[in-house]
Short mmCIF file of N, CA and C and ligand atoms in Angstrom, two decimals:
data_model
loop_
_atom_site.label_atom_id
_atom_site.label_comp_id
_atom_site.label_asym_id
_atom_site.label_seq_id
_atom_site.Cartn_x
_atom_site.Cartn_y
_atom_site.Cartn_z
N MET A 1 -97.53 31.95 -14.07
CA MET A 1 -98.95 31.57 -14.08
C MET A 1 -99.68 32.14 -12.87
N SER A 2 -99.02 33.02 -12.11
CA SER A 2 -99.61 33.46 -10.85
C SER A 2 -100.73 34.48 -11.04
N ASP A 3 -100.75 35.19 -12.19
CA ASP A 3 -101.78 36.21 -12.30
C ASP A 3 -102.97 35.77 -13.15
N LEU A 4 -103.26 34.50 -13.12
CA LEU A 4 -104.51 34.03 -13.71
C LEU A 4 -105.64 34.45 -12.78
N LYS A 5 -106.75 34.83 -13.35
CA LYS A 5 -107.88 35.17 -12.49
C LYS A 5 -109.13 34.45 -12.94
N TYR A 6 -110.02 34.28 -11.99
CA TYR A 6 -111.25 33.56 -12.25
C TYR A 6 -112.34 34.48 -12.75
N CYS A 7 -113.13 33.97 -13.68
CA CYS A 7 -114.37 34.64 -14.07
C CYS A 7 -115.24 34.76 -12.82
N GLN A 8 -115.86 35.92 -12.64
CA GLN A 8 -116.70 36.14 -11.45
C GLN A 8 -118.16 35.74 -11.66
N GLY A 9 -118.46 35.15 -12.80
CA GLY A 9 -119.82 34.69 -13.06
C GLY A 9 -120.24 33.61 -12.07
N PRO A 10 -121.39 33.82 -11.39
CA PRO A 10 -121.81 32.86 -10.37
C PRO A 10 -122.18 31.50 -10.94
N LYS A 11 -122.46 31.44 -12.25
CA LYS A 11 -122.84 30.18 -12.88
C LYS A 11 -121.87 29.76 -13.98
N CYS A 12 -120.68 30.35 -13.99
CA CYS A 12 -119.70 30.05 -15.05
C CYS A 12 -119.47 28.54 -15.18
N HIS A 13 -119.35 27.87 -14.03
CA HIS A 13 -119.09 26.43 -14.03
C HIS A 13 -120.26 25.60 -14.54
N MET A 14 -121.43 26.23 -14.67
CA MET A 14 -122.61 25.49 -15.12
C MET A 14 -122.74 25.49 -16.63
N HIS A 15 -121.93 26.29 -17.31
CA HIS A 15 -121.94 26.28 -18.78
C HIS A 15 -120.99 25.16 -19.21
N MET A 16 -121.56 24.08 -19.69
CA MET A 16 -120.80 22.85 -19.90
C MET A 16 -120.05 22.86 -21.23
N THR A 17 -118.90 23.54 -21.24
CA THR A 17 -118.04 23.56 -22.42
C THR A 17 -116.78 22.74 -22.13
N GLN A 18 -116.17 22.23 -23.16
CA GLN A 18 -114.98 21.39 -23.01
C GLN A 18 -113.87 22.09 -22.24
N ASP A 19 -113.68 23.40 -22.51
CA ASP A 19 -112.56 24.11 -21.86
C ASP A 19 -112.77 24.29 -20.36
N ARG A 20 -113.97 24.05 -19.87
CA ARG A 20 -114.22 24.18 -18.42
C ARG A 20 -113.99 22.87 -17.67
N ILE A 21 -113.74 21.78 -18.39
CA ILE A 21 -113.51 20.49 -17.72
C ILE A 21 -112.07 20.47 -17.22
N LYS A 22 -111.93 20.37 -15.88
CA LYS A 22 -110.60 20.42 -15.24
C LYS A 22 -110.54 19.36 -14.15
N GLY A 23 -109.30 19.11 -13.72
CA GLY A 23 -109.10 18.21 -12.59
C GLY A 23 -108.37 16.95 -12.99
N PRO A 24 -107.98 16.17 -11.98
CA PRO A 24 -107.22 14.94 -12.23
C PRO A 24 -108.08 13.87 -12.92
N LYS A 25 -107.43 13.02 -13.62
CA LYS A 25 -108.13 11.96 -14.33
C LYS A 25 -109.02 11.17 -13.36
N GLY A 26 -110.23 10.91 -13.79
CA GLY A 26 -111.17 10.18 -12.94
C GLY A 26 -111.94 11.08 -11.99
N ASN A 27 -111.54 12.35 -11.90
CA ASN A 27 -112.24 13.28 -11.00
C ASN A 27 -112.39 14.63 -11.67
N LYS A 28 -112.73 14.61 -12.95
CA LYS A 28 -112.85 15.85 -13.69
C LYS A 28 -114.22 16.48 -13.46
N THR A 29 -114.24 17.82 -13.33
CA THR A 29 -115.49 18.54 -13.12
C THR A 29 -115.50 19.78 -14.01
N TYR A 30 -116.68 20.29 -14.24
CA TYR A 30 -116.81 21.59 -14.91
C TYR A 30 -116.48 22.65 -13.88
N GLN A 31 -115.55 23.53 -14.25
CA GLN A 31 -115.09 24.55 -13.30
C GLN A 31 -115.15 25.95 -13.90
N THR A 32 -115.19 26.91 -13.00
CA THR A 32 -115.14 28.31 -13.38
C THR A 32 -113.93 28.56 -14.27
N ARG A 33 -114.11 29.32 -15.34
CA ARG A 33 -112.99 29.63 -16.24
C ARG A 33 -111.95 30.49 -15.53
N ARG A 34 -110.70 30.25 -15.89
CA ARG A 34 -109.56 30.97 -15.32
C ARG A 34 -108.68 31.39 -16.48
N ARG A 35 -108.36 32.68 -16.54
CA ARG A 35 -107.62 33.21 -17.68
C ARG A 35 -106.64 34.30 -17.22
N SER A 36 -105.63 34.55 -18.03
CA SER A 36 -104.75 35.69 -17.76
C SER A 36 -105.45 37.00 -18.12
N SER A 37 -106.36 36.94 -19.10
CA SER A 37 -107.15 38.12 -19.47
C SER A 37 -108.61 37.73 -19.66
N LEU A 38 -109.46 38.53 -19.04
CA LEU A 38 -110.90 38.37 -19.24
C LEU A 38 -111.38 39.67 -19.88
N TYR A 39 -112.28 39.56 -20.82
CA TYR A 39 -112.56 40.72 -21.68
C TYR A 39 -113.88 41.42 -21.42
N TYR A 40 -114.64 40.98 -20.44
CA TYR A 40 -115.95 41.59 -20.21
C TYR A 40 -116.06 42.14 -18.79
N GLY A 41 -116.87 43.17 -18.64
CA GLY A 41 -117.09 43.73 -17.31
C GLY A 41 -115.81 44.16 -16.64
N SER A 42 -115.03 45.00 -17.32
CA SER A 42 -113.75 45.49 -16.79
C SER A 42 -112.80 44.36 -16.41
N GLY A 43 -112.80 43.31 -17.18
CA GLY A 43 -111.86 42.22 -16.95
C GLY A 43 -112.25 41.26 -15.85
N ASN A 44 -113.55 41.21 -15.53
CA ASN A 44 -114.01 40.32 -14.47
C ASN A 44 -114.77 39.10 -14.95
N PHE A 45 -115.14 39.08 -16.23
CA PHE A 45 -116.00 38.00 -16.72
C PHE A 45 -115.48 37.43 -18.05
N CYS A 46 -115.72 36.12 -18.25
CA CYS A 46 -115.24 35.47 -19.47
C CYS A 46 -116.17 35.71 -20.65
N SER A 47 -117.40 36.15 -20.38
CA SER A 47 -118.37 36.32 -21.46
C SER A 47 -119.48 37.27 -20.99
N MET A 48 -120.23 37.79 -21.96
CA MET A 48 -121.39 38.62 -21.60
C MET A 48 -122.42 37.78 -20.85
N TRP A 49 -122.48 36.51 -21.15
CA TRP A 49 -123.39 35.60 -20.46
C TRP A 49 -123.09 35.61 -18.96
N CYS A 50 -121.83 35.39 -18.61
CA CYS A 50 -121.45 35.38 -17.19
C CYS A 50 -121.64 36.76 -16.55
N TYR A 51 -121.33 37.81 -17.31
CA TYR A 51 -121.53 39.18 -16.83
C TYR A 51 -123.01 39.41 -16.49
N ASN A 52 -123.89 39.00 -17.39
CA ASN A 52 -125.33 39.19 -17.15
C ASN A 52 -125.83 38.34 -15.99
N GLU A 53 -125.28 37.14 -15.83
CA GLU A 53 -125.71 36.30 -14.71
C GLU A 53 -125.25 36.91 -13.37
N TRP A 54 -124.08 37.55 -13.37
CA TRP A 54 -123.64 38.26 -12.17
C TRP A 54 -124.61 39.39 -11.87
N ALA A 55 -124.96 40.16 -12.91
CA ALA A 55 -125.84 41.31 -12.73
C ALA A 55 -127.21 40.88 -12.20
N GLU A 56 -127.74 39.78 -12.71
CA GLU A 56 -129.05 39.30 -12.22
C GLU A 56 -129.02 39.08 -10.72
N VAL A 57 -127.92 38.56 -10.21
CA VAL A 57 -127.82 38.22 -8.79
C VAL A 57 -127.45 39.44 -7.94
N PHE A 58 -126.51 40.28 -8.44
CA PHE A 58 -125.88 41.28 -7.56
C PHE A 58 -126.18 42.74 -7.89
N ILE A 59 -126.82 43.03 -9.01
CA ILE A 59 -126.88 44.43 -9.46
C ILE A 59 -127.65 45.33 -8.49
N ASP A 60 -128.75 44.85 -7.93
CA ASP A 60 -129.50 45.70 -7.00
C ASP A 60 -128.67 46.07 -5.78
N ARG A 61 -127.95 45.07 -5.24
CA ARG A 61 -127.11 45.33 -4.07
C ARG A 61 -125.96 46.25 -4.44
N ALA A 62 -125.40 46.07 -5.64
CA ALA A 62 -124.29 46.92 -6.06
C ALA A 62 -124.74 48.37 -6.21
N VAL A 63 -125.87 48.59 -6.83
CA VAL A 63 -126.38 49.96 -7.02
C VAL A 63 -126.69 50.59 -5.67
N ASP A 64 -127.33 49.83 -4.79
CA ASP A 64 -127.62 50.37 -3.45
C ASP A 64 -126.34 50.68 -2.69
N HIS A 65 -125.35 49.80 -2.82
CA HIS A 65 -124.10 49.99 -2.10
C HIS A 65 -123.36 51.24 -2.56
N PHE A 66 -123.29 51.46 -3.88
CA PHE A 66 -122.49 52.56 -4.40
C PHE A 66 -123.29 53.84 -4.62
N GLY A 67 -124.57 53.80 -4.35
CA GLY A 67 -125.37 55.01 -4.40
C GLY A 67 -126.39 55.01 -5.51
N ARG A 68 -127.63 54.73 -5.15
CA ARG A 68 -128.71 54.73 -6.12
C ARG A 68 -129.14 56.17 -6.37
N LEU A 69 -129.32 56.53 -7.64
CA LEU A 69 -129.81 57.87 -7.95
C LEU A 69 -131.25 58.00 -7.47
N THR A 70 -131.53 59.11 -6.80
CA THR A 70 -132.89 59.35 -6.34
C THR A 70 -133.42 60.65 -6.93
N GLU A 71 -132.58 61.32 -7.71
CA GLU A 71 -133.01 62.50 -8.44
C GLU A 71 -132.17 62.56 -9.70
N PRO A 72 -132.64 63.28 -10.73
CA PRO A 72 -131.90 63.25 -11.99
C PRO A 72 -130.58 64.00 -11.88
N LYS A 73 -129.58 63.50 -12.59
CA LYS A 73 -128.37 64.30 -12.81
C LYS A 73 -128.70 65.31 -13.89
N LYS A 74 -128.08 66.46 -13.83
CA LYS A 74 -128.38 67.52 -14.79
C LYS A 74 -127.11 67.97 -15.49
N LEU A 75 -127.17 68.04 -16.81
CA LEU A 75 -126.03 68.50 -17.59
C LEU A 75 -126.01 70.02 -17.58
N THR A 76 -124.90 70.57 -17.06
CA THR A 76 -124.73 72.02 -16.99
C THR A 76 -123.38 72.38 -17.61
N GLU A 77 -123.10 73.66 -17.74
CA GLU A 77 -121.80 74.07 -18.27
C GLU A 77 -120.66 73.55 -17.41
N GLN A 78 -120.92 73.34 -16.13
CA GLN A 78 -119.87 72.92 -15.19
C GLN A 78 -119.51 71.44 -15.31
N ASN A 79 -120.37 70.65 -15.92
CA ASN A 79 -120.04 69.21 -16.03
C ASN A 79 -120.23 68.67 -17.44
N ALA A 80 -120.11 69.56 -18.43
CA ALA A 80 -120.37 69.18 -19.82
C ALA A 80 -119.09 68.95 -20.63
N TRP A 81 -117.95 68.79 -19.94
CA TRP A 81 -116.68 68.61 -20.65
C TRP A 81 -116.49 67.17 -21.07
N ILE A 82 -116.17 66.95 -22.32
CA ILE A 82 -115.80 65.63 -22.82
C ILE A 82 -114.43 65.75 -23.47
N LYS A 83 -113.74 64.61 -23.57
CA LYS A 83 -112.45 64.59 -24.24
C LYS A 83 -112.64 64.11 -25.68
N ASN A 84 -111.87 64.71 -26.57
CA ASN A 84 -111.94 64.32 -27.97
C ASN A 84 -110.60 64.62 -28.63
N TYR A 85 -110.44 64.23 -29.84
CA TYR A 85 -109.23 64.61 -30.56
C TYR A 85 -109.49 64.68 -32.05
N ASP A 86 -108.70 65.51 -32.70
CA ASP A 86 -108.72 65.58 -34.16
C ASP A 86 -107.67 64.62 -34.69
N TRP A 87 -108.10 63.71 -35.52
CA TRP A 87 -107.21 62.70 -36.10
C TRP A 87 -106.19 63.37 -37.01
N ARG A 88 -104.92 62.98 -36.84
CA ARG A 88 -103.86 63.41 -37.76
C ARG A 88 -103.22 62.17 -38.34
N GLY A 89 -103.44 61.91 -39.60
CA GLY A 89 -102.92 60.70 -40.24
C GLY A 89 -101.43 60.76 -40.51
N ASN A 90 -100.91 61.96 -40.61
CA ASN A 90 -99.49 62.18 -40.88
C ASN A 90 -98.62 61.65 -39.73
N ALA A 91 -97.65 60.80 -40.04
CA ALA A 91 -96.86 60.12 -39.00
C ALA A 91 -96.09 61.08 -38.11
N ASP A 92 -95.63 62.21 -38.65
CA ASP A 92 -94.83 63.12 -37.81
C ASP A 92 -95.68 64.19 -37.13
N GLU A 93 -96.98 64.04 -37.19
CA GLU A 93 -97.86 64.96 -36.49
C GLU A 93 -98.79 64.14 -35.60
N SER A 94 -98.87 64.50 -34.31
CA SER A 94 -99.72 63.70 -33.42
C SER A 94 -101.14 64.26 -33.44
N HIS A 95 -102.07 63.43 -32.98
CA HIS A 95 -103.47 63.86 -32.92
C HIS A 95 -103.59 65.06 -31.98
N ARG A 96 -104.54 65.92 -32.25
CA ARG A 96 -104.73 67.10 -31.40
C ARG A 96 -105.86 66.81 -30.40
N HIS A 97 -105.46 66.62 -29.15
CA HIS A 97 -106.43 66.29 -28.10
C HIS A 97 -107.00 67.57 -27.49
N TYR A 98 -108.25 67.50 -27.10
CA TYR A 98 -108.88 68.68 -26.50
C TYR A 98 -110.06 68.30 -25.64
N PHE A 99 -110.39 69.20 -24.71
CA PHE A 99 -111.67 69.15 -24.02
C PHE A 99 -112.67 69.93 -24.85
N LEU A 100 -113.89 69.45 -24.90
CA LEU A 100 -114.97 70.18 -25.55
C LEU A 100 -116.11 70.29 -24.55
N ASN A 101 -116.56 71.52 -24.33
CA ASN A 101 -117.75 71.69 -23.50
C ASN A 101 -118.96 71.55 -24.41
N THR A 102 -119.77 70.52 -24.18
CA THR A 102 -120.86 70.20 -25.10
C THR A 102 -122.00 71.21 -25.03
N ILE A 103 -121.99 72.07 -24.02
CA ILE A 103 -123.02 73.11 -23.95
C ILE A 103 -122.51 74.42 -24.55
N THR A 104 -121.34 74.87 -24.09
CA THR A 104 -120.83 76.16 -24.58
C THR A 104 -120.04 76.03 -25.87
N LYS A 105 -119.65 74.79 -26.23
CA LYS A 105 -118.81 74.49 -27.41
C LYS A 105 -117.38 75.01 -27.27
N GLU A 106 -117.00 75.47 -26.06
CA GLU A 106 -115.62 75.89 -25.83
C GLU A 106 -114.68 74.70 -25.94
N ARG A 107 -113.51 74.93 -26.55
CA ARG A 107 -112.47 73.92 -26.64
C ARG A 107 -111.27 74.35 -25.83
N ARG A 108 -110.64 73.38 -25.14
CA ARG A 108 -109.38 73.65 -24.44
C ARG A 108 -108.41 72.53 -24.77
N SER A 109 -107.18 72.89 -25.10
CA SER A 109 -106.17 71.91 -25.50
C SER A 109 -105.82 70.96 -24.35
N LEU A 110 -105.49 69.75 -24.70
CA LEU A 110 -105.10 68.70 -23.77
C LEU A 110 -103.81 68.07 -24.27
N THR A 111 -102.98 67.63 -23.36
CA THR A 111 -101.86 66.78 -23.78
C THR A 111 -102.41 65.36 -23.95
N GLU A 112 -101.65 64.52 -24.65
CA GLU A 112 -102.08 63.14 -24.82
C GLU A 112 -102.16 62.43 -23.47
N ALA A 113 -101.20 62.75 -22.58
CA ALA A 113 -101.20 62.12 -21.25
C ALA A 113 -102.46 62.50 -20.47
N GLN A 114 -102.87 63.78 -20.57
CA GLN A 114 -104.10 64.21 -19.90
C GLN A 114 -105.31 63.51 -20.52
N TYR A 115 -105.28 63.37 -21.84
CA TYR A 115 -106.37 62.69 -22.54
C TYR A 115 -106.53 61.26 -22.03
N ASN A 116 -105.39 60.58 -21.83
CA ASN A 116 -105.43 59.17 -21.43
C ASN A 116 -105.67 58.98 -19.93
N ASP A 117 -105.55 60.05 -19.14
CA ASP A 117 -105.74 59.95 -17.69
C ASP A 117 -107.23 60.05 -17.37
N SER A 118 -107.84 58.91 -17.03
CA SER A 118 -109.29 58.91 -16.83
C SER A 118 -109.70 59.71 -15.60
N ASN A 119 -108.75 60.04 -14.70
CA ASN A 119 -109.08 60.86 -13.53
C ASN A 119 -108.99 62.36 -13.83
N TYR A 120 -108.39 62.71 -14.98
CA TYR A 120 -108.22 64.11 -15.31
C TYR A 120 -109.47 64.63 -15.99
N THR A 121 -110.14 65.58 -15.35
CA THR A 121 -111.38 66.11 -15.90
C THR A 121 -111.53 67.58 -15.50
N LEU A 122 -112.29 68.31 -16.25
CA LEU A 122 -112.65 69.68 -15.87
C LEU A 122 -114.03 69.71 -15.22
N ASN A 123 -114.70 68.57 -15.25
CA ASN A 123 -116.07 68.54 -14.74
C ASN A 123 -116.12 68.61 -13.22
N GLU A 124 -117.07 69.39 -12.71
CA GLU A 124 -117.33 69.40 -11.28
C GLU A 124 -118.14 68.16 -10.96
N ARG A 125 -117.83 67.54 -9.85
CA ARG A 125 -118.51 66.28 -9.50
C ARG A 125 -119.79 66.56 -8.73
ZN1 ZN B 201 -117.51 32.85 -16.96
#
């Protein structure tokens, strides 16, 4: 039970649902949800409601902290690579993974491991 984590919603405990009532008899309170898996906001929130309440409070500070855009990003040949694959329904044939440059339409083969590696990219940062 050690890897239970709390919903990061600042008002999670204020949503009065039965599953949030915790504590010893006679001293029960509504508490922040705690789960082995949370499904919203990269596993940080129990619901879109809690996710949005976090954003209302913290989003400006988060954007400023991690870098607010002050000029447009531009799609060029150097950063237009996306990952895709051709579906193969046949059990003994795997899907064909590839990079596709959305501007030049060039395709380059990818292994499945490269496809699944979110840090693996051809794009210039
Ligand atoms: Zn929550």
